[in-house]
mmCIF file of C-alpha atoms and ligand atoms in Angstrom:
data_model
loop_
_atom_site.group_PDB
_atom_site.id
_atom_site.type_symbol
_atom_site.label_atom_id
_atom_site.label_comp_id
_atom_site.label_asym_id
_atom_site.label_seq_id
_atom_site.Cartn_x
_atom_site.Cartn_y
_atom_site.Cartn_z
ATOM 1 C CA MET A 132 56.569 -70.210 -32.927
ATOM 2 C CA PHE A 133 54.662 -72.268 -35.489
ATOM 3 C CA GLY A 134 57.231 -75.089 -35.267
ATOM 4 C CA PHE A 135 54.683 -77.879 -35.566
ATOM 5 C CA LEU A 136 52.835 -76.308 -38.491
ATOM 6 C CA LYS A 137 56.087 -75.575 -40.271
ATOM 7 C CA ARG A 138 57.276 -79.168 -39.915
ATOM 8 C CA LYS A 139 53.946 -80.550 -41.114
ATOM 9 C CA ILE A 140 53.819 -78.275 -44.145
ATOM 10 C CA LYS A 141 57.379 -79.171 -45.080
ATOM 11 C CA GLU A 142 56.625 -82.882 -44.837
ATOM 12 C CA PHE A 143 53.497 -82.369 -46.899
ATOM 13 C CA ILE A 144 55.258 -80.455 -49.675
ATOM 14 C CA THR A 145 58.064 -83.024 -49.902
ATOM 15 C CA GLY A 146 55.503 -85.851 -49.874
ATOM 16 C CA THR A 147 53.425 -84.219 -52.604
ATOM 17 C CA LYS A 148 56.519 -83.649 -54.693
ATOM 18 C CA LYS A 149 57.474 -87.328 -54.446
ATOM 19 C CA GLU A 150 53.950 -88.420 -55.277
ATOM 20 C CA ILE A 151 53.649 -86.160 -58.316
ATOM 21 C CA GLU A 152 57.108 -87.220 -59.455
ATOM 22 C CA LYS A 153 56.016 -90.840 -59.297
ATOM 23 C CA GLU A 154 52.845 -89.980 -61.180
ATOM 24 C CA THR A 155 54.640 -88.016 -63.872
ATOM 25 C CA LYS A 156 56.876 -91.035 -64.422
ATOM 26 C CA GLU A 157 53.907 -93.354 -64.694
ATOM 27 C CA GLU A 158 51.777 -91.032 -66.758
ATOM 28 C CA LYS A 159 54.422 -90.167 -69.268
ATOM 29 C CA GLY A 160 54.396 -93.859 -70.412
ATOM 30 C CA PRO A 161 52.761 -93.542 -73.871
ATOM 31 C CA GLY A 162 54.342 -90.172 -74.522
ATOM 32 C CA GLU A 163 57.716 -91.417 -73.558
ATOM 33 C CA ARG A 164 57.337 -94.482 -75.755
ATOM 34 C CA ALA A 165 56.612 -92.168 -78.698
ATOM 35 C CA ILE A 166 59.729 -90.191 -77.911
ATOM 36 C CA GLU A 167 61.790 -93.306 -77.582
ATOM 37 C CA ARG A 168 60.567 -94.480 -80.989
ATOM 38 C CA ALA A 169 61.381 -91.110 -82.517
ATOM 39 C CA GLU A 170 64.743 -91.141 -80.881
ATOM 40 C CA LYS A 171 65.530 -94.628 -82.072
ATOM 41 C CA GLU A 172 64.606 -93.654 -85.616
ATOM 42 C CA ILE A 173 66.831 -90.598 -85.458
ATOM 43 C CA ARG A 174 69.675 -92.590 -84.009
ATOM 44 C CA GLU A 175 69.366 -95.314 -86.670
ATOM 45 C CA LYS A 176 69.070 -92.775 -89.445
ATOM 46 C CA THR A 177 72.174 -90.914 -88.304
ATOM 47 C CA LYS A 178 74.116 -94.154 -87.933
ATOM 48 C CA LYS A 179 73.063 -95.286 -91.417
ATOM 49 C CA GLU A 180 74.106 -91.984 -92.956
ATOM 50 C CA GLU A 181 77.449 -92.144 -91.201
ATOM 51 C CA LYS A 182 78.043 -95.692 -92.329
ATOM 52 C CA GLU A 183 77.263 -94.796 -95.947
ATOM 53 C CA LYS A 184 79.692 -91.901 -95.787
ATOM 54 C CA VAL A 185 82.432 -94.121 -94.402
ATOM 55 C CA GLU A 186 81.827 -96.870 -96.936
ATOM 56 C CA GLU A 187 81.822 -94.526 -99.922
ATOM 57 C CA LYS A 188 85.264 -93.120 -99.242
ATOM 58 C CA PRO A 189 87.401 -96.320 -99.268
ATOM 59 C CA LYS A 190 85.771 -97.437 -102.554
ATOM 60 C CA GLU A 191 87.142 -94.422 -104.443
ATOM 61 C CA LYS A 192 90.620 -94.578 -103.107
ATOM 62 C CA SER A 193 91.655 -98.037 -101.881
ATOM 63 C CA GLU A 194 92.644 -99.489 -105.279
ATOM 64 C CA LYS A 195 95.081 -96.682 -106.091
ATOM 65 C CA LYS A 196 96.816 -96.443 -102.724
ATOM 66 C CA GLU A 197 100.095 -97.955 -101.635
ATOM 67 C CA ALA A 198 100.101 -99.961 -98.429
ATOM 68 C CA ILE A 199 101.602 -97.078 -96.357
ATOM 69 C CA GLU A 200 99.320 -94.425 -97.793
ATOM 70 C CA GLU A 201 96.471 -96.761 -97.114
ATOM 71 C CA PHE A 202 97.583 -97.146 -93.550
ATOM 72 C CA GLU A 203 97.852 -93.354 -93.053
ATOM 73 C CA GLU A 204 94.543 -92.781 -94.698
ATOM 74 C CA LYS A 205 92.940 -95.321 -92.385
ATOM 75 C CA GLY A 206 94.270 -93.491 -89.359
ATOM 76 C CA LYS A 207 92.825 -90.158 -90.615
ATOM 77 C CA LYS A 208 89.552 -91.833 -91.415
ATOM 78 C CA GLU A 209 89.271 -93.299 -87.954
ATOM 79 C CA LYS A 210 89.823 -89.892 -86.443
ATOM 80 C CA LEU A 211 87.205 -88.378 -88.711
ATOM 81 C CA GLU A 212 84.766 -91.145 -87.857
ATOM 82 C CA GLU A 213 85.382 -90.593 -84.183
ATOM 83 C CA LYS A 214 84.711 -86.886 -84.567
ATOM 84 C CA GLU A 215 81.548 -87.435 -86.542
ATOM 85 C CA GLU A 216 80.310 -90.029 -84.071
ATOM 86 C CA LYS A 217 80.872 -87.595 -81.222
ATOM 87 C CA GLU A 218 79.023 -84.806 -83.013
ATOM 88 C CA ALA A 219 76.109 -87.086 -83.784
ATOM 89 C CA GLU A 220 76.012 -88.203 -80.170
ATOM 90 C CA GLU A 221 75.892 -84.619 -78.979
ATOM 91 C CA LYS A 222 73.084 -83.934 -81.397
ATOM 92 C CA ARG A 223 71.109 -86.921 -80.071
ATOM 93 C CA ASP A 224 71.723 -85.909 -76.479
ATOM 94 C CA GLY A 225 70.509 -82.398 -77.123
ATOM 95 C CA LEU A 226 67.374 -83.719 -78.667
ATOM 96 C CA PHE A 227 66.761 -86.216 -75.887
ATOM 97 C CA THR A 228 67.237 -83.569 -73.202
ATOM 98 C CA ARG A 229 64.792 -81.335 -74.987
ATOM 99 C CA PHE A 230 62.151 -84.061 -75.133
ATOM 100 C CA LYS A 231 62.757 -84.916 -71.526
ATOM 101 C CA LYS A 232 62.115 -81.338 -70.503
ATOM 102 C CA ILE A 233 58.685 -81.382 -72.015
ATOM 103 C CA PHE A 234 57.692 -84.549 -70.244
ATOM 104 C CA VAL A 235 58.804 -83.813 -66.732
ATOM 105 C CA SER A 236 56.038 -81.337 -66.154
ATOM 106 C CA LYS A 237 52.573 -82.103 -64.930
ATOM 107 C CA LYS A 238 49.315 -80.329 -65.449
ATOM 108 C CA LEU A 239 47.283 -80.567 -62.252
ATOM 109 C CA GLY A 240 43.722 -81.621 -62.869
ATOM 110 C CA GLU A 241 40.707 -81.237 -60.609
ATOM 111 C CA ASP A 242 41.110 -84.798 -59.262
ATOM 112 C CA ASP A 243 44.810 -84.309 -58.590
ATOM 113 C CA PHE A 244 43.977 -81.120 -56.741
ATOM 114 C CA ASN A 245 41.238 -82.689 -54.618
ATOM 115 C CA ASN A 246 43.519 -85.553 -53.712
ATOM 116 C CA PHE A 247 46.260 -83.072 -52.864
ATOM 117 C CA PHE A 248 43.978 -80.847 -50.804
ATOM 118 C CA ASP A 249 42.386 -83.711 -48.832
ATOM 119 C CA LYS A 250 45.776 -84.420 -47.324
ATOM 120 C CA LEU A 251 46.514 -80.764 -46.723
ATOM 121 C CA GLU A 252 43.141 -80.303 -45.073
ATOM 122 C CA LEU A 253 43.982 -82.893 -42.406
ATOM 123 C CA ILE A 254 47.194 -81.049 -41.623
ATOM 124 C CA LEU A 255 45.357 -77.740 -41.388
ATOM 125 C CA ILE A 256 42.701 -79.215 -39.079
ATOM 126 C CA GLU A 257 45.426 -80.769 -36.945
ATOM 127 C CA ASN A 258 46.962 -77.304 -36.673
ATOM 128 C CA ASN A 259 43.717 -75.675 -35.526
ATOM 129 C CA VAL A 260 42.992 -73.799 -38.730
ATOM 130 C CA ALA A 261 39.291 -72.878 -38.722
ATOM 131 C CA LEU A 262 37.020 -74.588 -41.244
ATOM 132 C CA GLU A 263 36.003 -71.285 -42.832
ATOM 133 C CA ALA A 264 39.651 -70.482 -43.364
ATOM 134 C CA ILE A 265 40.290 -73.956 -44.785
ATOM 135 C CA ASP A 266 37.490 -73.436 -47.317
ATOM 136 C CA ALA A 267 38.978 -70.125 -48.386
ATOM 137 C CA LEU A 268 42.424 -71.715 -48.644
ATOM 138 C CA ARG A 269 40.992 -74.445 -50.855
ATOM 139 C CA GLU A 270 39.535 -71.891 -53.268
ATOM 140 C CA ASN A 271 42.685 -69.765 -53.310
ATOM 141 C CA LEU A 272 44.850 -72.785 -53.939
ATOM 142 C CA ARG A 273 42.525 -74.173 -56.583
ATOM 143 C CA LYS A 274 42.858 -70.923 -58.524
ATOM 144 C CA GLU A 275 46.629 -71.100 -58.248
ATOM 145 C CA LEU A 276 47.157 -74.760 -59.050
ATOM 146 C CA VAL A 277 44.415 -76.356 -61.161
ATOM 147 C CA GLY A 278 45.287 -76.418 -64.836
ATOM 148 C CA LYS A 279 48.750 -75.121 -64.230
ATOM 149 C CA GLU A 280 51.674 -76.782 -65.951
ATOM 150 C CA ILE A 281 54.213 -77.475 -63.263
ATOM 151 C CA LYS A 282 57.739 -78.487 -64.106
ATOM 152 C CA ARG A 283 59.036 -81.305 -61.979
ATOM 153 C CA LYS A 284 62.141 -79.355 -61.086
ATOM 154 C CA GLU A 285 60.025 -76.476 -59.795
ATOM 155 C CA LEU A 286 57.413 -78.584 -58.080
ATOM 156 C CA GLU A 287 58.430 -77.964 -54.496
ATOM 157 C CA LYS A 288 58.786 -74.228 -55.028
ATOM 158 C CA GLU A 289 55.488 -74.021 -56.926
ATOM 159 C CA ILE A 290 53.497 -75.792 -54.211
ATOM 160 C CA GLU A 291 55.182 -73.762 -51.515
ATOM 161 C CA ASN A 292 54.518 -70.490 -53.320
ATOM 162 C CA ALA A 293 50.904 -71.367 -53.998
ATOM 163 C CA LEU A 294 50.377 -72.228 -50.351
ATOM 164 C CA LYS A 295 52.185 -69.106 -49.232
ATOM 165 C CA ASN A 296 49.993 -66.925 -51.453
ATOM 166 C CA ALA A 297 46.851 -68.698 -50.315
ATOM 167 C CA ILE A 298 47.682 -68.191 -46.627
ATOM 168 C CA SER A 299 48.801 -64.627 -47.298
ATOM 169 C CA SER A 300 45.424 -63.733 -48.744
ATOM 170 C CA LEU A 301 43.759 -64.888 -45.510
ATOM 171 C CA LEU A 302 45.789 -62.440 -43.443
ATOM 172 C CA ILE A 303 44.661 -58.827 -43.261
ATOM 173 C CA ASP A 304 47.366 -56.186 -43.244
ATOM 174 C CA SER A 305 47.492 -54.522 -39.874
ATOM 175 C CA PHE A 306 47.848 -50.803 -39.207
ATOM 176 C CA ASP A 307 50.356 -48.883 -37.119
ATOM 177 C CA LEU A 308 48.603 -48.253 -33.795
ATOM 178 C CA ILE A 309 51.054 -45.562 -32.667
ATOM 179 C CA GLU A 310 50.613 -43.608 -35.903
ATOM 180 C CA LYS A 311 46.851 -43.968 -35.698
ATOM 181 C CA ILE A 312 46.751 -42.692 -32.106
ATOM 182 C CA LYS A 313 49.060 -39.778 -32.903
ATOM 183 C CA THR A 314 46.907 -38.751 -35.842
ATOM 184 C CA GLU A 315 43.645 -38.981 -33.902
ATOM 185 C CA LEU A 316 45.039 -37.140 -30.884
ATOM 186 C CA LYS A 317 45.357 -34.076 -33.099
ATOM 187 C CA GLU A 318 41.554 -34.097 -33.395
ATOM 188 C CA LYS A 319 40.339 -35.433 -30.075
ATOM 189 C CA LYS A 320 41.646 -36.382 -26.669
ATOM 190 C CA PRO A 321 41.678 -38.892 -25.010
ATOM 191 C CA TYR A 322 42.000 -41.858 -27.355
ATOM 192 C CA VAL A 323 40.007 -44.629 -25.656
ATOM 193 C CA ILE A 324 40.717 -48.316 -26.164
ATOM 194 C CA VAL A 325 38.581 -51.118 -24.708
ATOM 195 C CA PHE A 326 40.016 -54.605 -24.439
ATOM 196 C CA PHE A 327 37.680 -57.597 -24.668
ATOM 197 C CA GLY A 328 38.333 -61.279 -24.245
ATOM 198 C CA ILE A 329 37.599 -64.204 -21.958
ATOM 199 C CA ASN A 330 39.225 -64.800 -18.575
ATOM 200 C CA GLY A 331 42.909 -65.609 -18.696
ATOM 201 C CA SER A 332 43.331 -64.678 -22.342
ATOM 202 C CA GLY A 333 45.952 -62.083 -21.408
ATOM 203 C CA LYS A 334 43.979 -58.804 -21.404
ATOM 204 C CA THR A 335 45.515 -57.281 -18.260
ATOM 205 C CA THR A 336 49.050 -58.273 -19.274
ATOM 206 C CA THR A 337 48.496 -56.943 -22.798
ATOM 207 C CA ILE A 338 47.141 -53.623 -21.483
ATOM 208 C CA ALA A 339 50.329 -53.244 -19.446
ATOM 209 C CA LYS A 340 52.413 -54.018 -22.547
ATOM 210 C CA ILE A 341 50.473 -51.450 -24.609
ATOM 211 C CA ALA A 342 50.824 -48.815 -21.881
ATOM 212 C CA TYR A 343 54.567 -49.488 -21.809
ATOM 213 C CA MET A 344 54.777 -49.186 -25.599
ATOM 214 C CA LEU A 345 52.798 -45.917 -25.593
ATOM 215 C CA LYS A 346 55.104 -44.571 -22.910
ATOM 216 C CA THR A 347 58.176 -45.312 -25.028
ATOM 217 C CA HIS A 348 56.507 -43.209 -27.754
ATOM 218 C CA ASN A 349 55.773 -40.343 -25.328
ATOM 219 C CA ILE A 350 52.054 -41.045 -25.349
ATOM 220 C CA THR A 351 50.549 -40.818 -21.852
ATOM 221 C CA SER A 352 47.882 -43.179 -20.594
ATOM 222 C CA VAL A 353 45.610 -44.047 -17.699
ATOM 223 C CA LEU A 354 44.367 -47.569 -16.963
ATOM 224 C CA ALA A 355 40.739 -48.314 -16.087
ATOM 225 C CA ALA A 356 40.230 -51.336 -13.806
ATOM 226 C CA ALA A 357 36.832 -52.158 -15.275
ATOM 227 C CA ASP A 358 37.220 -55.848 -14.524
ATOM 228 C CA THR A 359 35.402 -55.551 -11.225
ATOM 229 C CA PHE A 360 34.444 -59.200 -11.258
ATOM 230 C CA ARG A 361 37.542 -61.375 -11.146
ATOM 231 C CA ALA A 362 39.310 -61.714 -7.792
ATOM 232 C CA ALA A 363 42.655 -59.893 -7.649
ATOM 233 C CA SER A 364 42.141 -58.318 -11.094
ATOM 234 C CA ILE A 365 42.247 -54.768 -9.701
ATOM 235 C CA GLU A 366 45.424 -55.473 -7.724
ATOM 236 C CA GLN A 367 47.008 -57.053 -10.784
ATOM 237 C CA LEU A 368 46.391 -53.921 -12.838
ATOM 238 C CA GLU A 369 47.561 -51.687 -9.990
ATOM 239 C CA LYS A 370 50.799 -53.635 -9.784
ATOM 240 C CA HIS A 371 51.468 -53.017 -13.476
ATOM 241 C CA GLY A 372 50.569 -49.358 -13.048
ATOM 242 C CA LYS A 373 53.054 -49.050 -10.217
ATOM 243 C CA ASN A 374 55.808 -50.781 -12.197
ATOM 244 C CA LEU A 375 55.241 -48.515 -15.185
ATOM 245 C CA GLY A 376 54.506 -45.294 -13.303
ATOM 246 C CA ILE A 377 51.018 -45.113 -14.817
ATOM 247 C CA GLU A 378 47.846 -44.232 -12.947
ATOM 248 C CA VAL A 379 45.057 -46.779 -12.445
ATOM 249 C CA ILE A 380 41.444 -45.700 -11.932
ATOM 250 C CA LYS A 381 39.396 -48.168 -9.898
ATOM 251 C CA GLN A 382 36.269 -48.721 -7.835
ATOM 252 C CA LYS A 383 35.251 -51.589 -5.574
ATOM 253 C CA TYR A 384 34.773 -55.181 -6.756
ATOM 254 C CA GLY A 385 31.269 -55.636 -8.061
ATOM 255 C CA ALA A 386 30.999 -52.008 -9.200
ATOM 256 C CA ASP A 387 29.561 -51.201 -12.612
ATOM 257 C CA PRO A 388 32.419 -51.565 -15.135
ATOM 258 C CA ALA A 389 30.915 -48.790 -17.274
ATOM 259 C CA ALA A 390 31.135 -46.417 -14.299
ATOM 260 C CA VAL A 391 34.864 -47.216 -13.887
ATOM 261 C CA ALA A 392 35.411 -46.531 -17.567
ATOM 262 C CA PHE A 393 33.523 -43.256 -17.243
ATOM 263 C CA ASP A 394 35.703 -42.188 -14.260
ATOM 264 C CA ALA A 395 38.915 -43.019 -16.103
ATOM 265 C CA ILE A 396 37.874 -40.958 -19.135
ATOM 266 C CA ALA A 397 36.879 -38.028 -16.925
ATOM 267 C CA HIS A 398 40.273 -38.304 -15.224
ATOM 268 C CA ALA A 399 42.105 -38.329 -18.554
ATOM 269 C CA LYS A 400 40.159 -35.274 -19.711
ATOM 270 C CA ALA A 401 40.908 -33.398 -16.504
ATOM 271 C CA LYS A 402 44.617 -34.269 -16.606
ATOM 272 C CA ALA A 403 45.061 -34.019 -20.382
ATOM 273 C CA ILE A 404 46.147 -37.658 -20.598
ATOM 274 C CA ASP A 405 46.393 -38.949 -24.161
ATOM 275 C CA THR A 406 44.878 -42.398 -23.880
ATOM 276 C CA VAL A 407 42.574 -44.487 -21.686
ATOM 277 C CA LEU A 408 43.074 -48.254 -21.675
ATOM 278 C CA ILE A 409 40.027 -50.092 -20.320
ATOM 279 C CA ASP A 410 40.412 -53.574 -18.859
ATOM 280 C CA THR A 411 37.235 -55.665 -18.792
ATOM 281 C CA ALA A 412 36.078 -58.952 -17.310
ATOM 282 C CA GLY A 413 35.785 -61.838 -19.667
ATOM 283 C CA ARG A 414 32.560 -63.144 -18.341
ATOM 284 C CA MET A 415 31.026 -65.420 -20.880
ATOM 285 C CA HIS A 416 28.545 -67.355 -18.793
ATOM 286 C CA THR A 417 25.746 -66.240 -21.049
ATOM 287 C CA LYS A 418 26.008 -64.367 -24.276
ATOM 288 C CA THR A 419 23.187 -61.984 -23.250
ATOM 289 C CA ASP A 420 24.935 -60.928 -20.040
ATOM 290 C CA LEU A 421 28.162 -60.316 -21.864
ATOM 291 C CA LEU A 422 26.371 -58.409 -24.576
ATOM 292 C CA ARG A 423 24.647 -56.159 -22.082
ATOM 293 C CA GLU A 424 27.795 -55.479 -20.075
ATOM 294 C CA MET A 425 30.022 -54.841 -23.072
ATOM 295 C CA GLU A 426 27.402 -52.755 -24.823
ATOM 296 C CA LYS A 427 27.053 -50.566 -21.777
ATOM 297 C CA ILE A 428 30.823 -50.034 -21.530
ATOM 298 C CA CYS A 429 30.907 -49.103 -25.205
ATOM 299 C CA ARG A 430 27.918 -46.784 -24.890
ATOM 300 C CA VAL A 431 29.493 -44.925 -21.981
ATOM 301 C CA ALA A 432 33.147 -44.966 -23.067
ATOM 302 C CA LYS A 433 32.560 -44.423 -26.817
ATOM 303 C CA PRO A 434 35.910 -46.111 -27.523
ATOM 304 C CA SER A 435 38.034 -45.135 -30.506
ATOM 305 C CA LEU A 436 39.152 -48.725 -30.727
ATOM 306 C CA LYS A 437 37.771 -52.083 -29.573
ATOM 307 C CA ILE A 438 40.395 -54.766 -29.345
ATOM 308 C CA PHE A 439 39.737 -58.451 -28.924
ATOM 309 C CA VAL A 440 42.425 -60.292 -26.950
ATOM 310 C CA GLY A 441 42.616 -64.046 -27.477
ATOM 311 C CA GLU A 442 45.080 -66.817 -26.799
ATOM 312 C CA ALA A 443 46.790 -68.029 -29.970
ATOM 313 C CA ILE A 444 47.337 -71.459 -28.421
ATOM 314 C CA THR A 445 43.618 -72.140 -28.040
ATOM 315 C CA GLY A 446 43.305 -72.217 -31.825
ATOM 316 C CA ASN A 447 39.702 -72.598 -32.909
ATOM 317 C CA ASP A 448 38.398 -71.465 -29.521
ATOM 318 C CA ALA A 449 40.111 -68.098 -29.951
ATOM 319 C CA VAL A 450 38.593 -67.784 -33.417
ATOM 320 C CA GLU A 451 35.113 -68.630 -32.104
ATOM 321 C CA GLN A 452 35.480 -66.099 -29.286
ATOM 322 C CA ALA A 453 36.649 -63.390 -31.691
ATOM 323 C CA LYS A 454 33.634 -64.142 -33.857
ATOM 324 C CA ALA A 455 31.270 -63.968 -30.866
ATOM 325 C CA PHE A 456 32.689 -60.640 -29.618
ATOM 326 C CA ASN A 457 32.623 -59.253 -33.137
ATOM 327 C CA GLU A 458 28.978 -60.196 -33.545
ATOM 328 C CA THR A 459 27.969 -58.793 -30.151
ATOM 329 C CA VAL A 460 29.984 -55.610 -29.687
ATOM 330 C CA GLY A 461 31.877 -55.335 -32.964
ATOM 331 C CA ILE A 462 35.667 -55.412 -32.758
ATOM 332 C CA ASP A 463 38.155 -53.282 -34.702
ATOM 333 C CA ALA A 464 41.315 -55.297 -34.243
ATOM 334 C CA ILE A 465 42.792 -58.389 -32.636
ATOM 335 C CA ILE A 466 45.727 -59.170 -30.380
ATOM 336 C CA LEU A 467 46.730 -62.801 -30.046
ATOM 337 C CA THR A 468 48.677 -63.627 -26.898
ATOM 338 C CA LYS A 469 50.942 -66.552 -26.055
ATOM 339 C CA ALA A 470 52.132 -66.822 -29.636
ATOM 340 C CA ASP A 471 55.523 -67.637 -28.081
ATOM 341 C CA VAL A 472 54.157 -70.992 -26.962
ATOM 342 C CA ASP A 473 51.939 -71.648 -29.984
ATOM 343 C CA GLU A 474 53.443 -74.281 -32.254
ATOM 344 C CA LYS A 475 50.418 -74.608 -34.509
ATOM 345 C CA GLY A 476 49.498 -71.138 -35.666
ATOM 346 C CA GLY A 477 45.908 -72.032 -36.607
ATOM 347 C CA ALA A 478 44.310 -69.056 -34.846
ATOM 348 C CA THR A 479 46.808 -66.645 -36.357
ATOM 349 C CA ILE A 480 46.039 -67.949 -39.837
ATOM 350 C CA SER A 481 42.259 -68.019 -39.380
ATOM 351 C CA VAL A 482 41.106 -65.231 -37.084
ATOM 352 C CA SER A 483 41.414 -62.353 -39.555
ATOM 353 C CA HIS A 484 39.654 -64.218 -42.294
ATOM 354 C CA VAL A 485 36.776 -65.194 -40.027
ATOM 355 C CA THR A 486 36.277 -61.721 -38.506
ATOM 356 C CA LYS A 487 37.643 -59.626 -41.408
ATOM 357 C CA LYS A 488 39.614 -57.674 -38.799
ATOM 358 C CA PRO A 489 43.381 -57.276 -38.646
ATOM 359 C CA ILE A 490 45.699 -58.736 -36.032
ATOM 360 C CA LEU A 491 47.583 -55.783 -34.535
ATOM 361 C CA PHE A 492 50.056 -57.509 -32.252
ATOM 362 C CA LEU A 493 51.189 -60.902 -31.093
ATOM 363 C CA GLY A 494 51.994 -61.400 -27.432
ATOM 364 C CA VAL A 495 55.282 -63.260 -27.311
ATOM 365 C CA GLY A 496 56.092 -63.518 -23.609
ATOM 366 C CA GLN A 497 55.393 -62.158 -20.162
ATOM 367 C CA GLU A 498 57.666 -59.124 -20.152
ATOM 368 C CA TYR A 499 56.421 -55.622 -20.972
ATOM 369 C CA GLY A 500 58.427 -55.560 -24.187
ATOM 370 C CA ASP A 501 57.005 -58.889 -25.394
ATOM 371 C CA LEU A 502 54.494 -57.425 -27.818
ATOM 372 C CA LYS A 503 55.317 -57.829 -31.453
ATOM 373 C CA ARG A 504 53.698 -55.834 -34.210
ATOM 374 C CA PHE A 505 51.900 -58.265 -36.529
ATOM 375 C CA ASN A 506 53.745 -58.598 -39.787
ATOM 376 C CA LYS A 507 52.316 -60.728 -42.563
ATOM 377 C CA LYS A 508 55.662 -61.263 -44.247
ATOM 378 C CA GLU A 509 57.306 -62.397 -41.024
ATOM 379 C CA ILE A 510 54.511 -64.855 -40.314
ATOM 380 C CA LEU A 511 54.870 -66.414 -43.751
ATOM 381 C CA GLU A 512 58.631 -66.615 -43.265
ATOM 382 C CA LYS A 513 58.107 -68.329 -39.918
ATOM 383 C CA ILE A 514 55.905 -70.942 -41.527
ATOM 384 C CA PHE A 515 57.892 -71.553 -44.685
ATOM 385 C CA ASP A 516 61.544 -70.580 -44.326
HETATM 386 N N1 GDP B 218 53.787 -66.882 -22.513
HETATM 387 C C1 GDP B 218 52.938 -65.874 -22.505
HETATM 388 N N2 GDP B 218 52.129 -65.674 -21.445
HETATM 389 C C2 GDP B 218 51.275 -64.628 -21.455
HETATM 390 C C3 GDP B 218 51.198 -63.759 -22.569
HETATM 391 N N3 GDP B 218 50.241 -62.842 -22.301
HETATM 392 C C4 GDP B 218 49.746 -63.131 -21.079
HETATM 393 N N4 GDP B 218 50.356 -64.198 -20.560
HETATM 394 C C5 GDP B 218 50.091 -64.856 -19.270
HETATM 395 O O1 GDP B 218 48.751 -65.335 -19.238
HETATM 396 C C6 GDP B 218 48.207 -65.311 -17.941
HETATM 397 C C7 GDP B 218 46.849 -64.619 -17.952
HETATM 398 O O2 GDP B 218 47.016 -63.266 -18.303
HETATM 399 P P1 GDP B 218 46.068 -62.097 -17.802
HETATM 400 O O3 GDP B 218 46.632 -60.840 -18.341
HETATM 401 O O4 GDP B 218 45.865 -62.166 -16.325
HETATM 402 O O5 GDP B 218 44.708 -62.481 -18.541
HETATM 403 P P2 GDP B 218 43.247 -61.806 -18.412
HETATM 404 O O6 GDP B 218 42.458 -62.671 -17.485
HETATM 405 O O7 GDP B 218 42.686 -61.814 -19.770
HETATM 406 O O8 GDP B 218 43.433 -60.437 -17.885
HETATM 407 C C8 GDP B 218 49.246 -64.599 -17.102
HETATM 408 O O9 GDP B 218 49.986 -65.545 -16.368
HETATM 409 C C9 GDP B 218 50.145 -63.896 -18.110
HETATM 410 O O10 GDP B 218 51.441 -63.718 -17.642
HETATM 411 C C10 GDP B 218 52.066 -64.008 -23.694
HETATM 412 O O11 GDP B 218 52.069 -63.312 -24.720
HETATM 413 N N5 GDP B 218 52.910 -65.073 -23.596
HETATM 414 MG MG1 MG B 219 42.574 -59.520 -16.231
#
């Protein structure tokens, strides 16, 4: 998951680090020259002082000393000189290191940032991040980076953290569906969920996964085969129902989907079933048709939750679909399927920002258990660690 994006971001951060390092070296020219001059002066001054000290001493004593004493004295003197030289050297080093520390940092200006972001933007586009999300990332990153003094040593970490924070603020924290259902069941039964999304996005499979998950939490459900349009869709849902021991309410192909939804809800009420999961057809031949059909289902079923199901791998298309469904019927949450085969992650990064709705789950395979609760922290770890 997100392998391609992760690799690209890593390359980008390392590349930016190298570039800024090169720039800091070039830009510190005049400053460094000033330091070098100061250093040279200090070094010369220290040397001069040392020399004076050394020269003063023999003058006082040499005339009075015997040859041996003189010899001994010389030995002591040399040792003392050595010690003093070492101390002075340490002092110079300390000073030099301190100067160096000041000049290995870089303050990012507006131009630096634009240059930096232009390159990042290409990577984000390549990874299917939606333009609206890219714009938001640019603003978030600008706030984090422009005018900030960045130490060369911390460059990589700083860029990574800034990017992590910027992406994090695009993702909306999701809620715990099981907890939500349990709470609402205390007030009203059944809890009705409608699943929207285009053909092949994974709606039927996801409904089966959700039904399986509910079952493991002792929440009962009934499935409504309200996709009366697509060939074999009813049989597909029935097969899942059989596998999971969950009832499927159906009518004939071509029947009114809203009527199927109505039947399923009536059935749940009669049998005291906790939830109704409504499968729909993803007909998108014209927006008006879809609007009418979906609106009717919603009017009849009065769902507690409207979930958009999209394929993570389709990137921008999934984001555009989510936007269209949100504008027509209004969605409450998102499930992105096929995240297991999505190396780019663009839809996952963008869809919440564009719709302002949370991602609840990621589909990560074709088994019933392959539904992963969306976790912001985990996503960021997948991209960066
Ligand atoms: N790898 C993978 N395949 C999935 C996932 N979810 C659904 N699929 C597959 O996608 C195809 C279409 O799914 P389906 O549920 O029929 O889509 P629908 O037309 O929206 O109902 C099927 O072959 C599913 O097995 C997923 O999370 N990962
Ligand atoms: Mg289907």
